[in-house]
Short mmCIF file of C-alpha atoms and ligand atoms in Angstrom, two decimals:
data_model
loop_
_atom_site.label_atom_id
_atom_site.label_comp_id
_atom_site.label_asym_id
_atom_site.label_seq_id
_atom_site.Cartn_x
_atom_site.Cartn_y
_atom_site.Cartn_z
CA UNK A 193 144.31 125.59 83.95
CA UNK A 194 143.08 128.99 82.81
CA UNK A 195 140.42 128.78 80.10
CA UNK A 196 140.90 132.39 79.06
CA UNK A 197 144.27 133.54 80.43
CA UNK A 198 144.07 136.98 78.81
CA UNK A 199 140.83 137.93 80.51
CA UNK A 200 141.38 136.08 83.77
CA UNK A 201 144.68 137.80 84.53
CA UNK A 202 144.02 141.42 83.53
CA UNK A 203 145.69 144.07 85.67
CA UNK A 204 143.28 146.05 87.85
CA UNK A 205 143.78 149.04 85.60
CA UNK A 206 142.94 147.10 82.43
CA UNK A 207 139.95 145.48 84.10
CA UNK A 208 138.57 148.77 85.43
CA UNK A 209 138.78 150.38 82.03
CA UNK A 210 137.06 147.40 80.36
CA UNK A 211 134.37 147.42 83.04
CA UNK A 212 133.71 151.13 82.63
CA UNK A 213 133.40 150.81 78.86
CA UNK A 214 131.01 147.88 79.20
CA UNK A 215 129.03 149.53 81.98
CA UNK A 216 128.46 152.61 79.84
CA UNK A 217 127.30 150.40 76.98
CA UNK A 218 124.88 148.52 79.26
CA UNK A 219 123.57 151.76 80.73
CA UNK A 220 123.07 153.23 77.27
CA UNK A 221 121.01 150.24 76.20
CA UNK A 222 118.88 150.42 79.35
CA UNK A 223 118.17 154.11 78.74
CA UNK A 224 117.37 153.51 75.13
CA UNK A 225 115.42 150.28 75.27
CA UNK A 226 113.80 149.68 78.67
CA UNK A 227 111.19 152.37 79.44
CA UNK A 228 110.84 151.40 83.12
CA UNK A 229 114.58 151.70 83.62
CA UNK A 230 114.83 154.95 81.70
CA UNK A 231 112.24 156.55 83.97
CA UNK A 232 113.98 155.32 87.05
CA UNK A 233 117.45 156.38 85.89
CA UNK A 234 116.20 159.80 84.85
CA UNK A 235 114.59 160.23 88.25
CA UNK A 236 118.00 159.49 89.80
CA UNK A 237 119.51 162.23 87.62
CA UNK A 238 121.14 159.91 85.07
CA UNK A 239 120.31 161.00 81.53
CA UNK A 240 123.03 159.41 79.43
CA UNK A 241 125.79 156.81 79.54
CA UNK A 242 128.31 159.67 79.51
CA UNK A 243 127.13 160.63 83.00
CA UNK A 244 129.37 157.84 84.27
CA UNK A 245 132.82 159.39 84.55
CA UNK A 246 134.33 156.49 86.49
CA UNK A 247 133.29 153.22 88.11
CA UNK A 248 132.67 155.15 91.34
CA UNK A 249 129.67 156.71 89.64
CA UNK A 250 128.03 153.29 89.73
CA UNK A 251 126.82 154.42 93.14
CA UNK A 252 124.60 156.99 91.45
CA UNK A 253 122.55 154.25 89.83
CA UNK A 254 119.46 152.96 91.61
CA UNK A 255 119.29 149.34 92.81
CA UNK A 256 117.20 146.70 91.04
CA UNK A 257 115.23 144.31 93.27
CA UNK A 258 113.63 140.93 92.74
CA UNK A 259 110.26 142.68 93.08
CA UNK A 260 111.07 144.68 89.90
CA UNK A 261 111.23 141.43 87.94
CA UNK A 262 107.97 140.30 89.52
CA UNK A 263 106.22 143.60 88.79
CA UNK A 264 107.27 143.51 85.17
CA UNK A 265 106.68 139.77 84.78
CA UNK A 266 107.39 138.13 82.44
CA UNK A 267 109.23 140.24 79.83
CA UNK A 268 108.91 143.87 80.99
CA UNK A 269 112.63 144.38 81.74
CA UNK A 270 113.92 142.73 78.57
CA UNK A 271 116.13 144.99 76.45
CA UNK A 272 115.77 143.14 73.14
CA UNK A 273 112.77 142.32 70.94
CA UNK A 274 111.18 138.94 71.66
CA UNK A 275 112.53 137.35 68.46
CA UNK A 276 116.12 137.84 69.69
CA UNK A 277 115.45 135.80 72.83
CA UNK A 278 116.50 132.20 72.23
CA UNK A 279 116.23 130.78 75.76
CA UNK A 280 114.14 131.28 78.89
CA UNK A 281 114.94 130.13 82.42
CA UNK A 282 113.25 130.88 85.71
CA UNK A 283 114.34 131.10 89.31
CA UNK A 284 113.51 128.29 91.63
CA UNK A 285 111.63 130.49 94.12
CA UNK A 286 108.63 128.72 95.57
CA UNK A 287 106.63 131.77 96.60
CA UNK A 288 104.29 133.25 93.97
CA UNK A 289 105.23 133.66 90.32
CA UNK A 290 108.71 132.60 89.26
CA UNK A 291 111.28 135.13 88.10
CA UNK A 292 111.61 134.76 84.35
CA UNK A 293 114.97 135.48 82.70
CA UNK A 294 115.93 135.43 79.02
CA UNK A 295 119.06 135.02 76.88
CA UNK A 296 120.06 136.04 73.39
CA UNK A 297 122.42 133.85 71.40
CA UNK A 298 125.21 136.18 72.53
CA UNK A 299 124.18 135.75 76.18
CA UNK A 300 124.38 131.97 75.83
CA UNK A 301 127.88 132.41 74.41
CA UNK A 302 128.98 134.43 77.44
CA UNK A 303 127.36 131.96 79.81
CA UNK A 304 129.11 129.00 78.13
CA UNK A 305 132.40 130.91 78.37
CA UNK A 306 132.10 131.64 82.11
CA UNK A 307 131.05 128.04 82.73
CA UNK A 308 134.01 126.71 80.74
CA UNK A 309 136.22 128.94 82.90
CA UNK A 310 134.49 127.60 86.02
CA UNK A 311 135.14 124.00 85.03
CA UNK A 312 138.74 124.68 84.00
CA UNK A 313 139.24 126.45 87.33
CA UNK A 314 138.15 123.25 89.08
CA UNK A 315 140.80 121.30 87.17
CA UNK A 316 138.42 119.79 84.61
CA UNK A 317 140.06 119.12 81.24
CA UNK A 318 138.95 118.12 77.76
CA UNK A 319 137.71 114.55 77.47
CA UNK A 320 136.79 114.06 81.11
CA UNK A 321 133.46 112.35 81.85
CA UNK A 322 131.18 114.89 83.52
CA UNK A 323 128.15 113.56 85.36
CA UNK A 324 125.72 116.47 85.45
CA UNK A 325 123.15 115.87 88.19
CA UNK A 326 121.90 119.46 88.36
CA UNK A 327 118.26 119.67 87.32
CA UNK A 328 117.60 120.33 83.62
CA UNK A 329 114.67 122.58 82.85
CA UNK A 330 113.75 126.07 83.93
CA UNK A 331 116.44 125.88 86.65
CA UNK A 332 119.72 127.21 85.27
CA UNK A 333 121.94 124.52 86.87
CA UNK A 334 121.53 121.69 84.35
CA UNK A 335 121.83 123.57 81.07
CA UNK A 336 124.40 126.05 82.42
CA UNK A 337 126.87 123.28 83.31
CA UNK A 338 125.95 121.41 80.15
CA UNK A 339 126.92 124.24 77.80
CA UNK A 340 130.19 125.00 79.59
CA UNK A 341 131.18 121.34 79.66
CA UNK A 342 130.51 120.88 75.95
CA UNK A 343 132.52 123.99 75.14
CA UNK A 344 135.41 122.67 77.21
CA UNK A 345 135.12 119.30 75.44
CA UNK A 346 133.97 117.02 78.24
CA UNK A 347 131.92 113.91 77.68
CA UNK A 348 128.71 115.20 79.27
CA UNK A 349 126.30 112.81 80.93
CA UNK A 350 123.10 114.90 81.20
CA UNK A 351 121.44 112.79 83.87
CA UNK A 352 119.71 115.68 85.71
CA UNK A 353 118.63 115.30 89.37
CA UNK A 354 116.69 112.48 91.00
CA UNK A 355 116.50 108.68 90.71
CA UNK A 356 119.55 108.14 92.88
CA UNK A 357 119.91 104.42 92.20
CA UNK A 358 120.16 105.15 88.50
CA UNK A 359 122.70 107.89 89.25
CA UNK A 360 124.89 105.29 90.95
CA UNK A 361 124.59 102.82 88.08
CA UNK A 362 125.44 105.43 85.45
CA UNK A 363 128.23 106.93 87.54
CA UNK A 364 129.87 103.53 87.82
CA UNK A 365 129.26 102.25 84.29
CA UNK A 366 130.18 105.47 82.48
CA UNK A 367 133.10 106.29 84.74
CA UNK A 368 132.06 109.81 85.77
CA UNK A 369 135.12 111.81 86.86
CA UNK A 370 133.42 115.14 87.53
CA UNK A 371 130.25 115.29 89.61
CA UNK A 372 128.07 118.38 89.29
CA UNK A 373 125.13 118.73 91.68
CA UNK A 374 123.93 120.60 94.71
CA UNK A 375 125.98 119.67 97.80
CA UNK A 376 122.89 118.20 99.47
CA UNK A 377 122.18 116.00 96.46
CA UNK A 378 125.81 114.85 96.39
CA UNK A 379 125.30 113.50 99.92
CA UNK A 380 122.14 111.81 98.74
CA UNK A 381 124.13 110.06 96.00
CA UNK A 382 126.80 109.11 98.55
CA UNK A 383 124.18 107.52 100.75
CA UNK A 384 122.79 105.55 97.80
CA UNK A 385 126.29 104.30 96.95
CA UNK A 386 126.53 103.03 100.48
CA UNK A 387 123.09 101.39 100.39
CA UNK A 388 123.90 99.72 97.07
CA UNK A 389 127.22 98.47 98.40
CA UNK A 390 129.17 100.31 95.69
CA UNK A 391 132.63 101.09 97.08
CA UNK A 392 134.56 104.17 95.99
CA UNK A 393 137.15 101.97 94.27
CA UNK A 394 134.49 101.16 91.68
CA UNK A 395 134.12 104.83 90.78
CA UNK A 396 136.42 107.25 88.97
CA UNK A 397 135.34 110.45 90.70
CA UNK A 398 138.04 113.14 90.97
CA UNK A 399 136.29 116.44 91.44
CA UNK A 400 132.85 117.74 92.42
CA UNK A 401 131.49 121.17 91.51
CA UNK A 402 128.80 122.08 93.97
CA UNK A 403 126.59 125.10 94.51
CA UNK A 404 123.09 126.57 94.21
CA UNK A 405 122.60 126.52 97.99
CA UNK A 406 124.59 127.58 101.05
CA UNK A 407 127.01 124.96 102.39
CA UNK A 408 129.84 124.97 104.89
CA UNK A 409 133.46 123.76 105.10
CA UNK A 410 132.16 120.98 107.38
CA UNK A 411 129.82 119.89 104.58
CA UNK A 412 132.75 120.02 102.13
CA UNK A 413 134.71 117.63 104.40
CA UNK A 414 131.75 115.24 104.66
CA UNK A 415 131.22 115.18 100.87
CA UNK A 416 134.92 114.71 100.09
CA UNK A 417 135.18 111.85 102.56
CA UNK A 418 132.07 110.09 101.35
CA UNK A 419 132.66 110.49 97.62
CA UNK A 420 136.46 110.43 97.41
CA UNK A 421 136.76 113.63 95.40
CA UNK A 422 137.87 117.24 95.76
CA UNK A 423 134.92 119.60 96.13
CA UNK A 424 134.78 123.17 94.85
CA UNK A 425 132.12 125.83 95.29
CA UNK A 426 130.34 127.57 92.42
CA UNK A 427 127.94 130.46 92.84
CA UNK A 428 125.40 132.13 90.63
CA UNK A 429 121.83 133.25 90.24
CA UNK A 430 119.39 133.22 87.35
CA UNK A 431 118.89 136.98 87.38
CA UNK A 432 122.58 137.54 86.60
CA UNK A 433 123.27 134.53 84.34
CA UNK A 434 122.86 131.29 86.33
CA UNK A 435 125.85 129.28 87.63
CA UNK A 436 129.22 130.77 86.66
CA UNK A 437 129.01 134.22 88.25
CA UNK A 438 131.87 133.12 90.50
CA UNK A 439 133.72 129.92 91.34
CA UNK A 440 136.59 128.60 93.40
CA UNK A 441 139.91 127.56 91.89
CA UNK A 442 141.17 124.10 92.75
CA UNK A 443 144.56 125.53 93.77
CA UNK A 444 143.40 127.70 96.67
CA UNK A 445 139.73 126.83 97.24
CA UNK A 446 139.54 129.95 99.31
CA UNK A 447 136.79 132.19 97.96
CA UNK A 448 135.09 132.23 94.57
CA UNK A 449 136.69 134.24 91.74
CA UNK A 450 134.09 136.63 90.33
CA UNK A 451 134.06 136.76 86.50
CA UNK A 452 134.61 140.48 86.72
CA UNK A 453 134.83 141.19 83.00
CA UNK A 454 131.16 140.18 82.76
CA UNK A 455 129.77 140.90 86.23
CA UNK A 456 130.56 143.89 88.41
CA UNK A 457 130.25 143.09 92.11
CA UNK A 458 129.61 145.29 95.14
CA UNK A 459 128.87 144.51 98.77
CA UNK A 460 126.47 146.85 100.50
CA UNK A 461 125.01 147.39 103.93
CA UNK A 462 121.56 145.82 103.43
CA UNK A 463 119.89 148.45 105.60
CA UNK A 464 121.50 151.71 104.48
CA UNK A 465 122.55 150.66 100.97
CA UNK A 466 126.06 152.07 101.58
CA UNK A 467 128.88 150.35 99.70
CA UNK A 468 131.19 148.39 102.03
CA UNK A 469 134.91 147.78 101.66
CA UNK A 470 136.85 144.54 101.15
CA UNK A 471 136.44 142.10 104.04
CA UNK A 472 133.25 143.71 105.28
CA UNK A 473 130.25 141.44 105.25
CA UNK A 474 127.03 142.59 103.61
CA UNK A 475 124.67 141.96 100.70
CA UNK A 476 126.07 141.06 97.28
CA UNK A 477 124.97 143.35 94.45
CA UNK A 478 125.75 142.54 90.80
CA UNK A 479 125.67 144.59 87.62
CA UNK A 480 125.86 142.71 84.33
CA UNK A 481 128.37 144.14 81.85
CA UNK A 482 127.66 142.11 78.71
CA UNK A 483 124.10 140.76 79.06
CA UNK A 484 121.88 141.64 76.10
CA UNK A 485 118.40 140.23 76.77
CA UNK A 486 118.10 141.06 80.45
CA UNK A 487 120.80 143.43 81.66
CA UNK A 488 120.78 144.15 85.39
CA UNK A 489 121.96 147.31 87.08
CA UNK A 490 122.94 146.89 90.73
CA UNK A 491 120.80 143.82 91.33
CA UNK A 492 120.33 143.10 95.03
CA UNK A 493 120.86 139.38 95.52
CA UNK A 494 119.85 139.08 99.17
CA UNK A 495 122.97 136.91 99.63
CA UNK A 496 125.38 137.67 102.47
CA UNK A 497 129.12 137.56 101.71
CA UNK A 498 132.27 139.71 101.59
CA UNK A 499 134.99 140.41 99.02
CA UNK A 500 138.69 139.55 99.11
CA UNK A 501 141.00 141.57 96.90
CA UNK A 502 144.28 139.93 97.96
CA UNK A 503 146.19 138.01 95.24
CA UNK A 504 145.36 134.32 94.76
CA UNK A 505 147.94 131.57 94.33
CA UNK A 506 146.26 130.38 91.11
CA UNK A 507 147.42 133.49 89.23
CA UNK A 508 143.96 134.84 88.42
CA UNK A 509 143.67 138.52 89.23
CA UNK A 510 139.91 138.60 89.78
CA UNK A 511 138.64 139.32 93.27
CA UNK A 512 137.05 136.58 95.31
CA UNK A 513 133.86 136.39 97.32
CA UNK A 514 133.59 134.50 100.58
CA UNK A 515 131.19 131.58 100.89
CA UNK A 516 127.64 132.89 101.04
CA UNK A 517 126.58 132.71 104.68
CA UNK A 518 122.91 132.65 103.68
CA UNK A 519 120.11 134.74 102.25
CA UNK A 520 118.87 137.69 104.25
CA UNK A 521 115.33 136.26 104.02
CA UNK A 522 116.50 132.97 105.53
CA UNK A 523 117.91 134.52 108.67
CA UNK A 524 116.35 132.94 111.72
CA UNK A 525 115.39 135.29 114.51
CA UNK A 526 114.83 133.10 117.51
CA UNK A 527 114.02 135.00 120.67
CA UNK A 528 116.15 137.91 119.62
CA UNK A 529 119.15 135.86 118.42
CA UNK A 530 119.82 136.21 114.67
CA UNK A 531 121.44 133.25 112.95
CA UNK A 532 121.68 131.72 109.49
CA UNK A 533 120.92 128.02 108.92
CA UNK A 534 124.54 127.56 107.79
CA UNK A 535 125.71 128.42 111.31
CA UNK A 536 123.64 125.56 112.68
CA UNK A 537 125.04 123.30 109.94
CA UNK A 538 128.59 124.15 110.95
CA UNK A 539 127.95 123.03 114.54
CA UNK A 540 125.96 119.91 113.67
CA UNK A 541 128.51 118.59 111.20
CA UNK A 542 131.26 118.91 113.76
CA UNK A 543 129.51 116.31 115.91
CA UNK A 544 130.96 113.00 114.69
CA UNK A 545 127.90 110.92 115.65
CA UNK A 546 125.57 113.01 113.46
CA UNK A 547 124.88 112.23 109.77
CA UNK A 548 125.12 115.27 107.46
CA UNK A 549 121.37 115.56 106.87
CA UNK A 550 119.31 118.05 108.83
CA UNK A 551 116.29 120.32 108.73
CA UNK A 552 115.05 123.11 110.95
CA UNK A 553 111.48 123.89 111.89
CA UNK A 554 110.59 127.30 113.24
CA UNK A 555 107.29 127.63 115.06
CA UNK A 556 105.59 129.88 117.57
CA UNK A 557 103.62 127.61 119.87
CA UNK A 558 103.07 130.36 122.45
CA UNK A 559 104.38 133.89 122.53
CA UNK A 560 107.95 132.94 121.66
CA UNK A 561 109.57 131.50 118.56
CA UNK A 562 110.84 127.98 118.92
CA UNK A 563 113.45 126.26 116.75
CA UNK A 564 113.50 122.49 116.37
CA UNK A 565 116.52 120.89 114.71
CA UNK A 566 115.90 117.52 113.10
CA UNK A 567 118.93 115.33 112.51
CA UNK A 568 119.99 111.73 112.21
CA UNK A 569 122.46 109.77 114.31
CA UNK A 570 125.09 107.51 112.75
CA UNK A 571 125.13 105.40 115.90
CA UNK A 572 122.69 105.13 118.79
CA UNK A 573 123.60 107.28 121.72
CA UNK A 574 121.34 108.26 124.57
CA UNK A 575 123.09 111.53 125.32
CA UNK A 576 123.31 112.81 121.74
CA UNK A 577 120.30 115.13 121.93
CA UNK A 578 121.68 116.80 125.02
CA UNK A 579 125.13 117.04 123.48
CA UNK A 580 123.86 118.76 120.30
CA UNK A 581 121.63 121.10 122.28
CA UNK A 582 124.63 122.13 124.34
CA UNK A 583 126.97 122.48 121.32
CA UNK A 584 124.45 124.69 119.50
CA UNK A 585 123.91 126.88 122.52
CA UNK A 586 127.65 127.27 123.08
CA UNK A 587 128.42 128.15 119.47
CA UNK A 588 125.40 130.17 118.39
CA UNK A 589 123.60 131.32 121.53
CA UNK A 590 120.47 129.56 120.31
CA UNK A 591 118.51 127.33 122.64
CA UNK A 592 116.82 124.77 120.42
CA UNK A 593 114.79 121.59 120.62
CA UNK A 594 116.82 118.72 119.12
CA UNK A 595 115.09 115.67 117.66
CA UNK A 596 117.09 112.69 116.50
CA UNK A 597 115.29 110.80 113.76
CA UNK A 598 115.97 107.27 112.50
CA UNK A 599 118.23 106.96 109.40
CA UNK A 600 116.39 108.44 106.39
CA UNK A 601 114.05 110.44 108.66
CA UNK A 602 115.21 113.84 107.42
CA UNK A 603 113.75 114.51 103.93
CA UNK A 604 116.40 114.18 101.18
CA UNK A 605 116.75 116.68 98.35
CA UNK A 606 117.12 116.13 94.62
CA UNK A 607 118.09 119.75 94.03
CA UNK A 608 118.19 122.56 96.54
CA UNK A 609 117.65 121.26 100.07
CA UNK A 610 114.81 122.76 102.08
CA UNK A 611 116.70 123.58 105.26
CA UNK A 612 114.09 125.63 107.07
CA UNK A 613 110.36 125.10 107.40
CA UNK A 614 108.72 128.15 108.90
CA UNK A 615 105.42 127.28 110.54
CA UNK A 616 105.00 130.59 112.33
CA UNK A 617 101.60 132.18 111.84
CA UNK A 618 101.59 135.01 109.29
O1 LIG B 943 121.05 128.39 91.93
C1 LIG B 943 122.30 128.98 89.96
C2 LIG B 943 123.28 127.91 90.25
C3 LIG B 943 123.11 126.65 89.72
C4 LIG B 943 124.41 128.18 91.01
C5 LIG B 943 124.04 125.65 89.97
C6 LIG B 943 125.36 127.21 91.27
C7 LIG B 943 125.17 125.93 90.73
P1 LIG B 943 118.88 130.35 91.30
O2 LIG B 943 118.00 129.16 91.28
O3 LIG B 943 118.39 131.61 90.69
O4 LIG B 943 120.23 130.06 90.59
O5 LIG B 943 119.24 130.62 92.82
C8 LIG B 943 120.17 131.61 93.15
O6 LIG B 943 120.92 130.39 95.10
O7 LIG B 943 120.92 133.96 95.10
C9 LIG B 943 121.90 132.09 96.37
O8 LIG B 943 120.98 132.43 97.39
C10 LIG B 943 121.85 130.60 96.15
N1 LIG B 943 123.17 130.10 95.75
C11 LIG B 943 123.62 129.80 94.51
N2 LIG B 943 124.89 129.32 94.57
C12 LIG B 943 125.26 129.33 95.88
C13 LIG B 943 126.43 128.97 96.60
C14 LIG B 943 121.14 129.07 90.94
N3 LIG B 943 127.50 128.45 96.01
C15 LIG B 943 120.39 131.64 94.64
N4 LIG B 943 126.43 129.15 97.93
C16 LIG B 943 121.45 132.65 95.03
C17 LIG B 943 125.35 129.66 98.57
C18 LIG B 943 124.16 129.84 96.63
N5 LIG B 943 124.21 129.99 97.96
#
């Protein structure tokens, strides 16, 4: 179902003209209201919103980086007076100060709208019981899904993350049909179901809406099998709005439709900053088109993906982004071989004897980096370590140390899984 058929099926021409109008408006507000941005835009030769003749002129605007938010922490990039800000969230980054983001009442309206679209895209309809196990609090997951689900008319169960045994009890007793959580936490719930002896026939789960961390098709298969639902991918980041920047449709489940009337997307070469074409992999960059409190011009996400402009069977005309392979910062460089954790996940989850829980430890015991992969076996097998070592080397070129831990040995997540622990000095 389309939540907003008019805006989700605009022709490219209509969309481009709407985007240009909104971009000019956003740029005008930045120039007028955010001194730091005005200085930077002026330095790049942009004096007024009228300097943008077409969307191609977006390339004239400077990028915004996460460090800009840190430097002007907490409110320095806000474009409205403090009394218009009705909500604060913060990014989940663990290093240093968090990234603080703010919303006006209007911003919360847009966010609810894109989340209602996201849920409708996943096949969720009015009246369904939605079990929301994303964390509530400064993290955008819990409240973002909550608002969209209420707007759509779901019966929201705001359970938040954690306390897995309670999750199972509530899921069964309240008949949750839609599960919202990180993919790693969904597996945690699945494991608890198993431990509690609660069979899938006792649940009413139909669909799961998972995101907030990279995950693979192999992980999708494992979750669908273990929870008896259809899993869709949702993407977003606090700096742009939170969840709801893009999401998969249940019909195709082949790339996430970007909500292009609110967020303008580009993919760039992370080194040169050049804009790349459809199908070319690079760093996602978003510009907000309707945000009031904290508009963002060309925000560099650090996330690696590519864009698909071919038509989708669901009828939406918005372009789609491929699954995020990982964050540039999370790339592992092991003895000259560059790989993302998701590439290791893909190989591990193809090994039937391995449970879908893993963690990687990077260390430098001598002169060379060493990668240890921790995983758990479903059944005891003496040759499993060797088998995984071989499979990883074949598929990724990485030579790693494999350690099989007893069931439960790999730390479980309640939100975003910590996939990589970097113990390298410095
Ligand atoms: O994770 C927002 C969100 C909540 C998205 C719930 C989806 C569901 P942040 O905490 O600011 O916001 O983290 C944003 O998480 O830049 C990506 O690196 C990563 N990320 C989010 N969704 C996906 C996804 C929320 N579907 C950062 N696939 C982003 C891969 C994702 N990575």
